């Protein structure tokens, strides 16, 4: 739960940072740099852990983990960055906060998640808290473009599907090698996709300020997604993804000292609402909830 909460905070900080550079660094290039730096941070720790992997990993498992990594770390972030080009951070964060609800519905449809009243209520309460936290910004944010909002929603759907499908592999193999392999697959995919943005020339043209922001996003993402996969290894996908409700509150709290933005009057009420939702969604009410999800 602590790893999931830390990831929720990291996502909020990365969204704020992405807004600083998304006008200067195209979305696919930004996503590629994000995970190339994250991969470089994980490799020194992941390489020794390779010895713990069983010999003769099935090719189908490697292919599945590569596909999930490309989706979770490549397609999701590319869609989110693309959406942020035309949608303000507040409405984008609200749309993205549907992530845990989509995860719950997908998990239930695939038979990998048991829907309880407490879990559903906690998810909905956390989404309400996100809406409350963003209410003042949403009023003046403008509607943005429908394709930008659709891109953010698609990012949430991709992340939810990958979160549900990841768990069998995370329970079978150590988290560090899986994290590094997933990021490697995403970097290879994104390096090809970002060729349409002439990423080598873009990278050369980046100034020190842009590099500083991208470095922060990359390092925090490398650490954050290790925490994310570690949490998915030990908890159900919905109980992990519900902590993403912390990301818009984190953005608001960071914007106060760093950007001089006033805290909305509803911030602390939203925090209480989100905290209640997280407590409701993550509490254990029956012995069945202590059993790992099948598959």
mmCIF file with all atom_site columns, N, CA and C in Angstrom, residues 119-188:
data_model
loop_
_atom_site.group_PDB
_atom_site.id
_atom_site.type_symbol
_atom_site.label_atom_id
_atom_site.label_alt_id
_atom_site.label_comp_id
_atom_site.label_asym_id
_atom_site.label_entity_id
_atom_site.label_seq_id
_atom_site.pdbx_PDB_ins_code
_atom_site.Cartn_x
_atom_site.Cartn_y
_atom_site.Cartn_z
_atom_site.occupancy
_atom_site.B_iso_or_equiv
_atom_site.pdbx_formal_charge
_atom_site.auth_seq_id
_atom_site.auth_comp_id
_atom_site.auth_asym_id
_atom_site.auth_atom_id
_atom_site.pdbx_PDB_model_num
ATOM 1   N N  . UNK A 1 119 ? -15.260 -1.984  -1.932  1.00 0.00 ? 119 UNK A N  1
ATOM 2   C CA . UNK A 1 119 ? -14.268 -1.661  -2.962  1.00 0.00 ? 119 UNK A CA 1
ATOM 3   C C  . UNK A 1 119 ? -14.839 -0.684  -3.978  1.00 0.00 ? 119 UNK A C  1
ATOM 4   N N  . UNK A 1 120 ? -16.043 -0.940  -4.466  1.00 0.00 ? 120 UNK A N  1
ATOM 5   C CA . UNK A 1 120 ? -16.671 -0.041  -5.438  1.00 0.00 ? 120 UNK A CA 1
ATOM 6   C C  . UNK A 1 120 ? -16.941 1.320   -4.819  1.00 0.00 ? 120 UNK A C  1
ATOM 7   N N  . UNK A 1 121 ? -17.438 1.315   -3.570  1.00 0.00 ? 121 UNK A N  1
ATOM 8   C CA . UNK A 1 121 ? -17.715 2.583   -2.893  1.00 0.00 ? 121 UNK A CA 1
ATOM 9   C C  . UNK A 1 121 ? -16.452 3.394   -2.692  1.00 0.00 ? 121 UNK A C  1
ATOM 10  N N  . UNK A 1 122 ? -15.354 2.716   -2.323  1.00 0.00 ? 122 UNK A N  1
ATOM 11  C CA . UNK A 1 122 ? -14.095 3.420   -2.135  1.00 0.00 ? 122 UNK A CA 1
ATOM 12  C C  . UNK A 1 122 ? -13.574 4.033   -3.411  1.00 0.00 ? 122 UNK A C  1
ATOM 13  N N  . UNK A 1 123 ? -13.696 3.294   -4.521  1.00 0.00 ? 123 UNK A N  1
ATOM 14  C CA . UNK A 1 123 ? -13.258 3.814   -5.817  1.00 0.00 ? 123 UNK A CA 1
ATOM 15  C C  . UNK A 1 123 ? -14.068 5.046   -6.204  1.00 0.00 ? 123 UNK A C  1
ATOM 16  N N  . UNK A 1 124 ? -15.392 4.956   -6.070  1.00 0.00 ? 124 UNK A N  1
ATOM 17  C CA . UNK A 1 124 ? -16.253 6.083   -6.439  1.00 0.00 ? 124 UNK A CA 1
ATOM 18  C C  . UNK A 1 124 ? -16.015 7.283   -5.526  1.00 0.00 ? 124 UNK A C  1
ATOM 19  N N  . UNK A 1 125 ? -15.777 7.020   -4.245  1.00 0.00 ? 125 UNK A N  1
ATOM 20  C CA . UNK A 1 125 ? -15.511 8.115   -3.313  1.00 0.00 ? 125 UNK A CA 1
ATOM 21  C C  . UNK A 1 125 ? -14.192 8.802   -3.634  1.00 0.00 ? 125 UNK A C  1
ATOM 22  N N  . UNK A 1 126 ? -13.201 8.028   -4.037  1.00 0.00 ? 126 UNK A N  1
ATOM 23  C CA . UNK A 1 126 ? -11.919 8.634   -4.410  1.00 0.00 ? 126 UNK A CA 1
ATOM 24  C C  . UNK A 1 126 ? -12.054 9.477   -5.670  1.00 0.00 ? 126 UNK A C  1
ATOM 25  N N  . UNK A 1 127 ? -12.848 9.012   -6.642  1.00 0.00 ? 127 UNK A N  1
ATOM 26  C CA . UNK A 1 127 ? -13.081 9.803   -7.856  1.00 0.00 ? 127 UNK A CA 1
ATOM 27  C C  . UNK A 1 127 ? -13.816 11.097  -7.514  1.00 0.00 ? 127 UNK A C  1
ATOM 28  N N  . UNK A 1 128 ? -14.783 11.007  -6.594  1.00 0.00 ? 128 UNK A N  1
ATOM 29  C CA . UNK A 1 128 ? -15.486 12.216  -6.151  1.00 0.00 ? 128 UNK A CA 1
ATOM 30  C C  . UNK A 1 128 ? -14.511 13.192  -5.493  1.00 0.00 ? 128 UNK A C  1
ATOM 31  N N  . UNK A 1 129 ? -13.558 12.653  -4.724  1.00 0.00 ? 129 UNK A N  1
ATOM 32  C CA . UNK A 1 129 ? -12.552 13.509  -4.110  1.00 0.00 ? 129 UNK A CA 1
ATOM 33  C C  . UNK A 1 129 ? -11.694 14.204  -5.142  1.00 0.00 ? 129 UNK A C  1
ATOM 34  N N  . UNK A 1 130 ? -11.343 13.482  -6.218  1.00 0.00 ? 130 UNK A N  1
ATOM 35  C CA . UNK A 1 130 ? -10.571 14.092  -7.306  1.00 0.00 ? 130 UNK A CA 1
ATOM 36  C C  . UNK A 1 130 ? -11.366 15.227  -7.939  1.00 0.00 ? 130 UNK A C  1
ATOM 37  N N  . UNK A 1 131 ? -12.642 14.976  -8.192  1.00 0.00 ? 131 UNK A N  1
ATOM 38  C CA . UNK A 1 131 ? -13.485 16.024  -8.771  1.00 0.00 ? 131 UNK A CA 1
ATOM 39  C C  . UNK A 1 131 ? -13.583 17.239  -7.864  1.00 0.00 ? 131 UNK A C  1
ATOM 40  N N  . UNK A 1 132 ? -13.679 16.991  -6.553  1.00 0.00 ? 132 UNK A N  1
ATOM 41  C CA . UNK A 1 132 ? -13.741 18.091  -5.593  1.00 0.00 ? 132 UNK A CA 1
ATOM 42  C C  . UNK A 1 132 ? -12.437 18.880  -5.578  1.00 0.00 ? 132 UNK A C  1
ATOM 43  N N  . UNK A 1 133 ? -11.310 18.164  -5.646  1.00 0.00 ? 133 UNK A N  1
ATOM 44  C CA . UNK A 1 133 ? -10.009 18.836  -5.644  1.00 0.00 ? 133 UNK A CA 1
ATOM 45  C C  . UNK A 1 133 ? -9.822  19.721  -6.866  1.00 0.00 ? 133 UNK A C  1
ATOM 46  N N  . UNK A 1 134 ? -10.414 19.320  -7.982  1.00 0.00 ? 134 UNK A N  1
ATOM 47  C CA . UNK A 1 134 ? -10.208 20.034  -9.237  1.00 0.00 ? 134 UNK A CA 1
ATOM 48  C C  . UNK A 1 134 ? -11.352 20.973  -9.593  1.00 0.00 ? 134 UNK A C  1
ATOM 49  N N  . UNK A 1 135 ? -12.365 21.068  -8.727  1.00 0.00 ? 135 UNK A N  1
ATOM 50  C CA . UNK A 1 135 ? -13.590 21.773  -9.099  1.00 0.00 ? 135 UNK A CA 1
ATOM 51  C C  . UNK A 1 135 ? -13.341 23.218  -9.512  1.00 0.00 ? 135 UNK A C  1
ATOM 52  N N  . UNK A 1 136 ? -12.516 23.947  -8.758  1.00 0.00 ? 136 UNK A N  1
ATOM 53  C CA . UNK A 1 136 ? -12.295 25.357  -9.097  1.00 0.00 ? 136 UNK A CA 1
ATOM 54  C C  . UNK A 1 136 ? -11.520 25.505  -10.395 1.00 0.00 ? 136 UNK A C  1
ATOM 55  N N  . UNK A 1 137 ? -10.578 24.606  -10.654 1.00 0.00 ? 137 UNK A N  1
ATOM 56  C CA . UNK A 1 137 ? -9.790  24.679  -11.884 1.00 0.00 ? 137 UNK A CA 1
ATOM 57  C C  . UNK A 1 137 ? -10.608 24.235  -13.091 1.00 0.00 ? 137 UNK A C  1
ATOM 58  N N  . UNK A 1 138 ? -11.511 23.302  -12.869 1.00 0.00 ? 138 UNK A N  1
ATOM 59  C CA . UNK A 1 138 ? -12.335 22.824  -13.982 1.00 0.00 ? 138 UNK A CA 1
ATOM 60  C C  . UNK A 1 138 ? -13.243 23.925  -14.507 1.00 0.00 ? 138 UNK A C  1
ATOM 61  N N  . UNK A 1 139 ? -13.689 24.824  -13.619 1.00 0.00 ? 139 UNK A N  1
ATOM 62  C CA . UNK A 1 139 ? -14.602 25.882  -14.042 1.00 0.00 ? 139 UNK A CA 1
ATOM 63  C C  . UNK A 1 139 ? -13.958 26.837  -15.028 1.00 0.00 ? 139 UNK A C  1
ATOM 64  N N  . UNK A 1 140 ? -12.649 27.046  -14.900 1.00 0.00 ? 140 UNK A N  1
ATOM 65  C CA . UNK A 1 140 ? -11.975 27.978  -15.797 1.00 0.00 ? 140 UNK A CA 1
ATOM 66  C C  . UNK A 1 140 ? -11.024 27.318  -16.758 1.00 0.00 ? 140 UNK A C  1
ATOM 67  N N  . UNK A 1 141 ? -11.071 25.969  -16.806 1.00 0.00 ? 141 UNK A N  1
ATOM 68  C CA . UNK A 1 141 ? -10.082 25.269  -17.624 1.00 0.00 ? 141 UNK A CA 1
ATOM 69  C C  . UNK A 1 141 ? -10.451 25.223  -19.092 1.00 0.00 ? 141 UNK A C  1
ATOM 70  N N  . UNK A 1 142 ? -11.714 25.398  -19.392 1.00 0.00 ? 142 UNK A N  1
ATOM 71  C CA . UNK A 1 142 ? -12.125 25.235  -20.782 1.00 0.00 ? 142 UNK A CA 1
ATOM 72  C C  . UNK A 1 142 ? -12.287 23.766  -21.117 1.00 0.00 ? 142 UNK A C  1
ATOM 73  N N  . UNK A 1 143 ? -13.032 23.493  -22.157 1.00 0.00 ? 143 UNK A N  1
ATOM 74  C CA . UNK A 1 143 ? -13.331 22.108  -22.480 1.00 0.00 ? 143 UNK A CA 1
ATOM 75  C C  . UNK A 1 143 ? -12.200 21.354  -23.133 1.00 0.00 ? 143 UNK A C  1
ATOM 76  N N  . UNK A 1 144 ? -11.238 22.078  -23.715 1.00 0.00 ? 144 UNK A N  1
ATOM 77  C CA . UNK A 1 144 ? -10.192 21.375  -24.454 1.00 0.00 ? 144 UNK A CA 1
ATOM 78  C C  . UNK A 1 144 ? -10.791 20.766  -25.718 1.00 0.00 ? 144 UNK A C  1
ATOM 79  N N  . UNK A 1 145 ? -10.060 19.871  -26.325 1.00 0.00 ? 145 UNK A N  1
ATOM 80  C CA . UNK A 1 145 ? -10.562 19.216  -27.531 1.00 0.00 ? 145 UNK A CA 1
ATOM 81  C C  . UNK A 1 145 ? -11.046 17.817  -27.191 1.00 0.00 ? 145 UNK A C  1
ATOM 82  N N  . UNK A 1 146 ? -12.033 17.359  -27.939 1.00 0.00 ? 146 UNK A N  1
ATOM 83  C CA . UNK A 1 146 ? -12.585 16.038  -27.652 1.00 0.00 ? 146 UNK A CA 1
ATOM 84  C C  . UNK A 1 146 ? -11.550 14.948  -27.888 1.00 0.00 ? 146 UNK A C  1
ATOM 85  N N  . UNK A 1 147 ? -10.662 15.145  -28.870 1.00 0.00 ? 147 UNK A N  1
ATOM 86  C CA . UNK A 1 147 ? -9.673  14.109  -29.141 1.00 0.00 ? 147 UNK A CA 1
ATOM 87  C C  . UNK A 1 147 ? -8.613  14.061  -28.040 1.00 0.00 ? 147 UNK A C  1
ATOM 88  N N  . UNK A 1 148 ? -8.321  15.214  -27.430 1.00 0.00 ? 148 UNK A N  1
ATOM 89  C CA . UNK A 1 148 ? -7.388  15.224  -26.318 1.00 0.00 ? 148 UNK A CA 1
ATOM 90  C C  . UNK A 1 148 ? -7.956  14.495  -25.107 1.00 0.00 ? 148 UNK A C  1
ATOM 91  N N  . UNK A 1 149 ? -9.230  14.756  -24.806 1.00 0.00 ? 149 UNK A N  1
ATOM 92  C CA . UNK A 1 149 ? -9.880  14.067  -23.695 1.00 0.00 ? 149 UNK A CA 1
ATOM 93  C C  . UNK A 1 149 ? -10.002 12.570  -23.980 1.00 0.00 ? 149 UNK A C  1
ATOM 94  N N  . UNK A 1 150 ? -10.287 12.219  -25.238 1.00 0.00 ? 150 UNK A N  1
ATOM 95  C CA . UNK A 1 150 ? -10.361 10.806  -25.611 1.00 0.00 ? 150 UNK A CA 1
ATOM 96  C C  . UNK A 1 150 ? -9.002  10.129  -25.469 1.00 0.00 ? 150 UNK A C  1
ATOM 97  N N  . UNK A 1 151 ? -7.927  10.843  -25.790 1.00 0.00 ? 151 UNK A N  1
ATOM 98  C CA . UNK A 1 151 ? -6.582  10.280  -25.654 1.00 0.00 ? 151 UNK A CA 1
ATOM 99  C C  . UNK A 1 151 ? -6.260  9.998   -24.185 1.00 0.00 ? 151 UNK A C  1
ATOM 100 N N  . UNK A 1 152 ? -6.639  10.916  -23.279 1.00 0.00 ? 152 UNK A N  1
ATOM 101 C CA . UNK A 1 152 ? -6.395  10.701  -21.851 1.00 0.00 ? 152 UNK A CA 1
ATOM 102 C C  . UNK A 1 152 ? -7.221  9.521   -21.348 1.00 0.00 ? 152 UNK A C  1
ATOM 103 N N  . UNK A 1 153 ? -8.470  9.428   -21.793 1.00 0.00 ? 153 UNK A N  1
ATOM 104 C CA . UNK A 1 153 ? -9.323  8.306   -21.387 1.00 0.00 ? 153 UNK A CA 1
ATOM 105 C C  . UNK A 1 153 ? -8.755  6.986   -21.916 1.00 0.00 ? 153 UNK A C  1
ATOM 106 N N  . UNK A 1 154 ? -8.276  6.990   -23.159 1.00 0.00 ? 154 UNK A N  1
ATOM 107 C CA . UNK A 1 154 ? -7.671  5.786   -23.732 1.00 0.00 ? 154 UNK A CA 1
ATOM 108 C C  . UNK A 1 154 ? -6.430  5.388   -22.944 1.00 0.00 ? 154 UNK A C  1
ATOM 109 N N  . UNK A 1 155 ? -5.661  6.382   -22.474 1.00 0.00 ? 155 UNK A N  1
ATOM 110 C CA . UNK A 1 155 ? -4.488  6.091   -21.648 1.00 0.00 ? 155 UNK A CA 1
ATOM 111 C C  . UNK A 1 155 ? -4.900  5.378   -20.369 1.00 0.00 ? 155 UNK A C  1
ATOM 112 N N  . UNK A 1 156 ? -5.989  5.835   -19.748 1.00 0.00 ? 156 UNK A N  1
ATOM 113 C CA . UNK A 1 156 ? -6.478  5.185   -18.531 1.00 0.00 ? 156 UNK A CA 1
ATOM 114 C C  . UNK A 1 156 ? -6.926  3.755   -18.821 1.00 0.00 ? 156 UNK A C  1
ATOM 115 N N  . UNK A 1 157 ? -7.568  3.534   -19.967 1.00 0.00 ? 157 UNK A N  1
ATOM 116 C CA . UNK A 1 157 ? -8.023  2.186   -20.335 1.00 0.00 ? 157 UNK A CA 1
ATOM 117 C C  . UNK A 1 157 ? -6.837  1.250   -20.571 1.00 0.00 ? 157 UNK A C  1
ATOM 118 N N  . UNK A 1 158 ? -5.815  1.730   -21.266 1.00 0.00 ? 158 UNK A N  1
ATOM 119 C CA . UNK A 1 158 ? -4.623  0.912   -21.518 1.00 0.00 ? 158 UNK A CA 1
ATOM 120 C C  . UNK A 1 158 ? -3.953  0.544   -20.199 1.00 0.00 ? 158 UNK A C  1
ATOM 121 N N  . UNK A 1 159 ? -3.805  1.530   -19.312 1.00 0.00 ? 159 UNK A N  1
ATOM 122 C CA . UNK A 1 159 ? -3.182  1.267   -18.021 1.00 0.00 ? 159 UNK A CA 1
ATOM 123 C C  . UNK A 1 159 ? -3.977  0.285   -17.185 1.00 0.00 ? 159 UNK A C  1
ATOM 124 N N  . UNK A 1 160 ? -5.298  0.406   -17.209 1.00 0.00 ? 160 UNK A N  1
ATOM 125 C CA . UNK A 1 160 ? -6.141  -0.506  -16.438 1.00 0.00 ? 160 UNK A CA 1
ATOM 126 C C  . UNK A 1 160 ? -6.002  -1.941  -16.946 1.00 0.00 ? 160 UNK A C  1
ATOM 127 N N  . UNK A 1 161 ? -6.025  -2.119  -18.264 1.00 0.00 ? 161 UNK A N  1
ATOM 128 C CA . UNK A 1 161 ? -5.909  -3.460  -18.837 1.00 0.00 ? 161 UNK A CA 1
ATOM 129 C C  . UNK A 1 161 ? -4.551  -4.077  -18.495 1.00 0.00 ? 161 UNK A C  1
ATOM 130 N N  . UNK A 1 162 ? -3.483  -3.304  -18.629 1.00 0.00 ? 162 UNK A N  1
ATOM 131 C CA . UNK A 1 162 ? -2.145  -3.824  -18.314 1.00 0.00 ? 162 UNK A CA 1
ATOM 132 C C  . UNK A 1 162 ? -2.019  -4.155  -16.835 1.00 0.00 ? 162 UNK A C  1
ATOM 133 N N  . UNK A 1 163 ? -2.613  -3.345  -15.966 1.00 0.00 ? 163 UNK A N  1
ATOM 134 C CA . UNK A 1 163 ? -2.538  -3.602  -14.535 1.00 0.00 ? 163 UNK A CA 1
ATOM 135 C C  . UNK A 1 163 ? -3.200  -4.923  -14.173 1.00 0.00 ? 163 UNK A C  1
ATOM 136 N N  . UNK A 1 164 ? -4.308  -5.222  -14.828 1.00 0.00 ? 164 UNK A N  1
ATOM 137 C CA . UNK A 1 164 ? -5.012  -6.476  -14.565 1.00 0.00 ? 164 UNK A CA 1
ATOM 138 C C  . UNK A 1 164 ? -4.217  -7.668  -15.091 1.00 0.00 ? 164 UNK A C  1
ATOM 139 N N  . UNK A 1 165 ? -3.621  -7.521  -16.284 1.00 0.00 ? 165 UNK A N  1
ATOM 140 C CA . UNK A 1 165 ? -2.941  -8.646  -16.928 1.00 0.00 ? 165 UNK A CA 1
ATOM 141 C C  . UNK A 1 165 ? -1.524  -8.876  -16.412 1.00 0.00 ? 165 UNK A C  1
ATOM 142 N N  . UNK A 1 166 ? -0.946  -7.873  -15.744 1.00 0.00 ? 166 UNK A N  1
ATOM 143 C CA . UNK A 1 166 ? 0.437   -7.973  -15.269 1.00 0.00 ? 166 UNK A CA 1
ATOM 144 C C  . UNK A 1 166 ? 0.603   -8.992  -14.138 1.00 0.00 ? 166 UNK A C  1
ATOM 145 N N  . UNK A 1 167 ? -0.370  -9.102  -13.274 1.00 0.00 ? 167 UNK A N  1
ATOM 146 C CA . UNK A 1 167 ? -0.154  -9.752  -11.986 1.00 0.00 ? 167 UNK A CA 1
ATOM 147 C C  . UNK A 1 167 ? 0.360   -11.191 -12.067 1.00 0.00 ? 167 UNK A C  1
ATOM 148 N N  . UNK A 1 168 ? -0.135  -12.024 -12.986 1.00 0.00 ? 168 UNK A N  1
ATOM 149 C CA . UNK A 1 168 ? 0.407   -13.393 -13.030 1.00 0.00 ? 168 UNK A CA 1
ATOM 150 C C  . UNK A 1 168 ? 1.910   -13.441 -13.250 1.00 0.00 ? 168 UNK A C  1
ATOM 151 N N  . UNK A 1 169 ? 2.443   -12.541 -14.076 1.00 0.00 ? 169 UNK A N  1
ATOM 152 C CA . UNK A 1 169 ? 3.881   -12.533 -14.364 1.00 0.00 ? 169 UNK A CA 1
ATOM 153 C C  . UNK A 1 169 ? 4.671   -11.952 -13.193 1.00 0.00 ? 169 UNK A C  1
ATOM 154 N N  . UNK A 1 170 ? 4.076   -10.978 -12.494 1.00 0.00 ? 170 UNK A N  1
ATOM 155 C CA . UNK A 1 170 ? 4.751   -10.397 -11.340 1.00 0.00 ? 170 UNK A CA 1
ATOM 156 C C  . UNK A 1 170 ? 4.798   -11.375 -10.176 1.00 0.00 ? 170 UNK A C  1
ATOM 157 N N  . UNK A 1 171 ? 3.828   -12.247 -10.088 1.00 0.00 ? 171 UNK A N  1
ATOM 158 C CA . UNK A 1 171 ? 3.837   -13.266 -9.036  1.00 0.00 ? 171 UNK A CA 1
ATOM 159 C C  . UNK A 1 171 ? 4.778   -14.415 -9.399  1.00 0.00 ? 171 UNK A C  1
ATOM 160 N N  . UNK A 1 172 ? 5.063   -14.554 -10.679 1.00 0.00 ? 172 UNK A N  1
ATOM 161 C CA . UNK A 1 172 ? 5.904   -15.663 -11.142 1.00 0.00 ? 172 UNK A CA 1
ATOM 162 C C  . UNK A 1 172 ? 7.383   -15.288 -11.160 1.00 0.00 ? 172 UNK A C  1
ATOM 163 N N  . UNK A 1 173 ? 7.697   -14.008 -11.417 1.00 0.00 ? 173 UNK A N  1
ATOM 164 C CA . UNK A 1 173 ? 9.081   -13.580 -11.586 1.00 0.00 ? 173 UNK A CA 1
ATOM 165 C C  . UNK A 1 173 ? 9.387   -12.392 -10.670 1.00 0.00 ? 173 UNK A C  1
ATOM 166 N N  . UNK A 1 174 ? 10.688  -12.154 -10.358 1.00 0.00 ? 174 UNK A N  1
ATOM 167 C CA . UNK A 1 174 ? 11.061  -11.013 -9.512  1.00 0.00 ? 174 UNK A CA 1
ATOM 168 C C  . UNK A 1 174 ? 10.687  -9.678  -10.156 1.00 0.00 ? 174 UNK A C  1
ATOM 169 N N  . UNK A 1 175 ? 10.363  -8.710  -9.306  1.00 0.00 ? 175 UNK A N  1
ATOM 170 C CA . UNK A 1 175 ? 9.849   -7.430  -9.800  1.00 0.00 ? 175 UNK A CA 1
ATOM 171 C C  . UNK A 1 175 ? 10.894  -6.623  -10.568 1.00 0.00 ? 175 UNK A C  1
ATOM 172 N N  . UNK A 1 176 ? 12.128  -6.571  -10.092 1.00 0.00 ? 176 UNK A N  1
ATOM 173 C CA . UNK A 1 176 ? 13.141  -5.725  -10.732 1.00 0.00 ? 176 UNK A CA 1
ATOM 174 C C  . UNK A 1 176 ? 13.422  -6.130  -12.182 1.00 0.00 ? 176 UNK A C  1
ATOM 175 N N  . UNK A 1 177 ? 13.713  -7.405  -12.470 1.00 0.00 ? 177 UNK A N  1
ATOM 176 C CA . UNK A 1 177 ? 13.942  -7.766  -13.869 1.00 0.00 ? 177 UNK A CA 1
ATOM 177 C C  . UNK A 1 177 ? 12.721  -7.526  -14.758 1.00 0.00 ? 177 UNK A C  1
ATOM 178 N N  . UNK A 1 178 ? 11.534  -7.786  -14.218 1.00 0.00 ? 178 UNK A N  1
ATOM 179 C CA . UNK A 1 178 ? 10.313  -7.543  -14.999 1.00 0.00 ? 178 UNK A CA 1
ATOM 180 C C  . UNK A 1 178 ? 10.181  -6.057  -15.303 1.00 0.00 ? 178 UNK A C  1
ATOM 181 N N  . UNK A 1 179 ? 10.448  -5.203  -14.313 1.00 0.00 ? 179 UNK A N  1
ATOM 182 C CA . UNK A 1 179 ? 10.366  -3.752  -14.521 1.00 0.00 ? 179 UNK A CA 1
ATOM 183 C C  . UNK A 1 179 ? 11.330  -3.301  -15.614 1.00 0.00 ? 179 UNK A C  1
ATOM 184 N N  . UNK A 1 180 ? 12.593  -3.755  -15.523 1.00 0.00 ? 180 UNK A N  1
ATOM 185 C CA . UNK A 1 180 ? 13.598  -3.346  -16.499 1.00 0.00 ? 180 UNK A CA 1
ATOM 186 C C  . UNK A 1 180 ? 13.272  -3.868  -17.889 1.00 0.00 ? 180 UNK A C  1
ATOM 187 N N  . UNK A 1 181 ? 12.835  -5.127  -17.982 1.00 0.00 ? 181 UNK A N  1
ATOM 188 C CA . UNK A 1 181 ? 12.496  -5.700  -19.281 1.00 0.00 ? 181 UNK A CA 1
ATOM 189 C C  . UNK A 1 181 ? 11.306  -4.970  -19.902 1.00 0.00 ? 181 UNK A C  1
ATOM 190 N N  . UNK A 1 182 ? 10.305  -4.636  -19.080 1.00 0.00 ? 182 UNK A N  1
ATOM 191 C CA . UNK A 1 182 ? 9.139   -3.909  -19.580 1.00 0.00 ? 182 UNK A CA 1
ATOM 192 C C  . UNK A 1 182 ? 9.541   -2.536  -20.100 1.00 0.00 ? 182 UNK A C  1
ATOM 193 N N  . UNK A 1 183 ? 10.421  -1.859  -19.375 1.00 0.00 ? 183 UNK A N  1
ATOM 194 C CA . UNK A 1 183 ? 10.875  -0.536  -19.825 1.00 0.00 ? 183 UNK A CA 1
ATOM 195 C C  . UNK A 1 183 ? 11.712  -0.643  -21.094 1.00 0.00 ? 183 UNK A C  1
ATOM 196 N N  . UNK A 1 184 ? 12.544  -1.675  -21.186 1.00 0.00 ? 184 UNK A N  1
ATOM 197 C CA . UNK A 1 184 ? 13.344  -1.866  -22.397 1.00 0.00 ? 184 UNK A CA 1
ATOM 198 C C  . UNK A 1 184 ? 12.445  -2.040  -23.608 1.00 0.00 ? 184 UNK A C  1
ATOM 199 N N  . UNK A 1 185 ? 11.411  -2.862  -23.475 1.00 0.00 ? 185 UNK A N  1
ATOM 200 C CA . UNK A 1 185 ? 10.472  -3.069  -24.587 1.00 0.00 ? 185 UNK A CA 1
ATOM 201 C C  . UNK A 1 185 ? 9.799   -1.758  -24.973 1.00 0.00 ? 185 UNK A C  1
ATOM 202 N N  . UNK A 1 186 ? 9.427   -0.953  -23.966 1.00 0.00 ? 186 UNK A N  1
ATOM 203 C CA . UNK A 1 186 ? 8.745   0.303   -24.260 1.00 0.00 ? 186 UNK A CA 1
ATOM 204 C C  . UNK A 1 186 ? 9.681   1.300   -24.938 1.00 0.00 ? 186 UNK A C  1
ATOM 205 N N  . UNK A 1 187 ? 10.952  1.336   -24.496 1.00 0.00 ? 187 UNK A N  1
ATOM 206 C CA . UNK A 1 187 ? 11.920  2.267   -25.104 1.00 0.00 ? 187 UNK A CA 1
ATOM 207 C C  . UNK A 1 187 ? 12.165  1.902   -26.566 1.00 0.00 ? 187 UNK A C  1
ATOM 208 N N  . UNK A 1 188 ? 12.288  0.611   -26.861 1.00 0.00 ? 188 UNK A N  1
ATOM 209 C CA . UNK A 1 188 ? 12.484  0.187   -28.243 1.00 0.00 ? 188 UNK A CA 1
ATOM 210 C C  . UNK A 1 188 ? 11.279  0.573   -29.098 1.00 0.00 ? 188 UNK A C  1
#
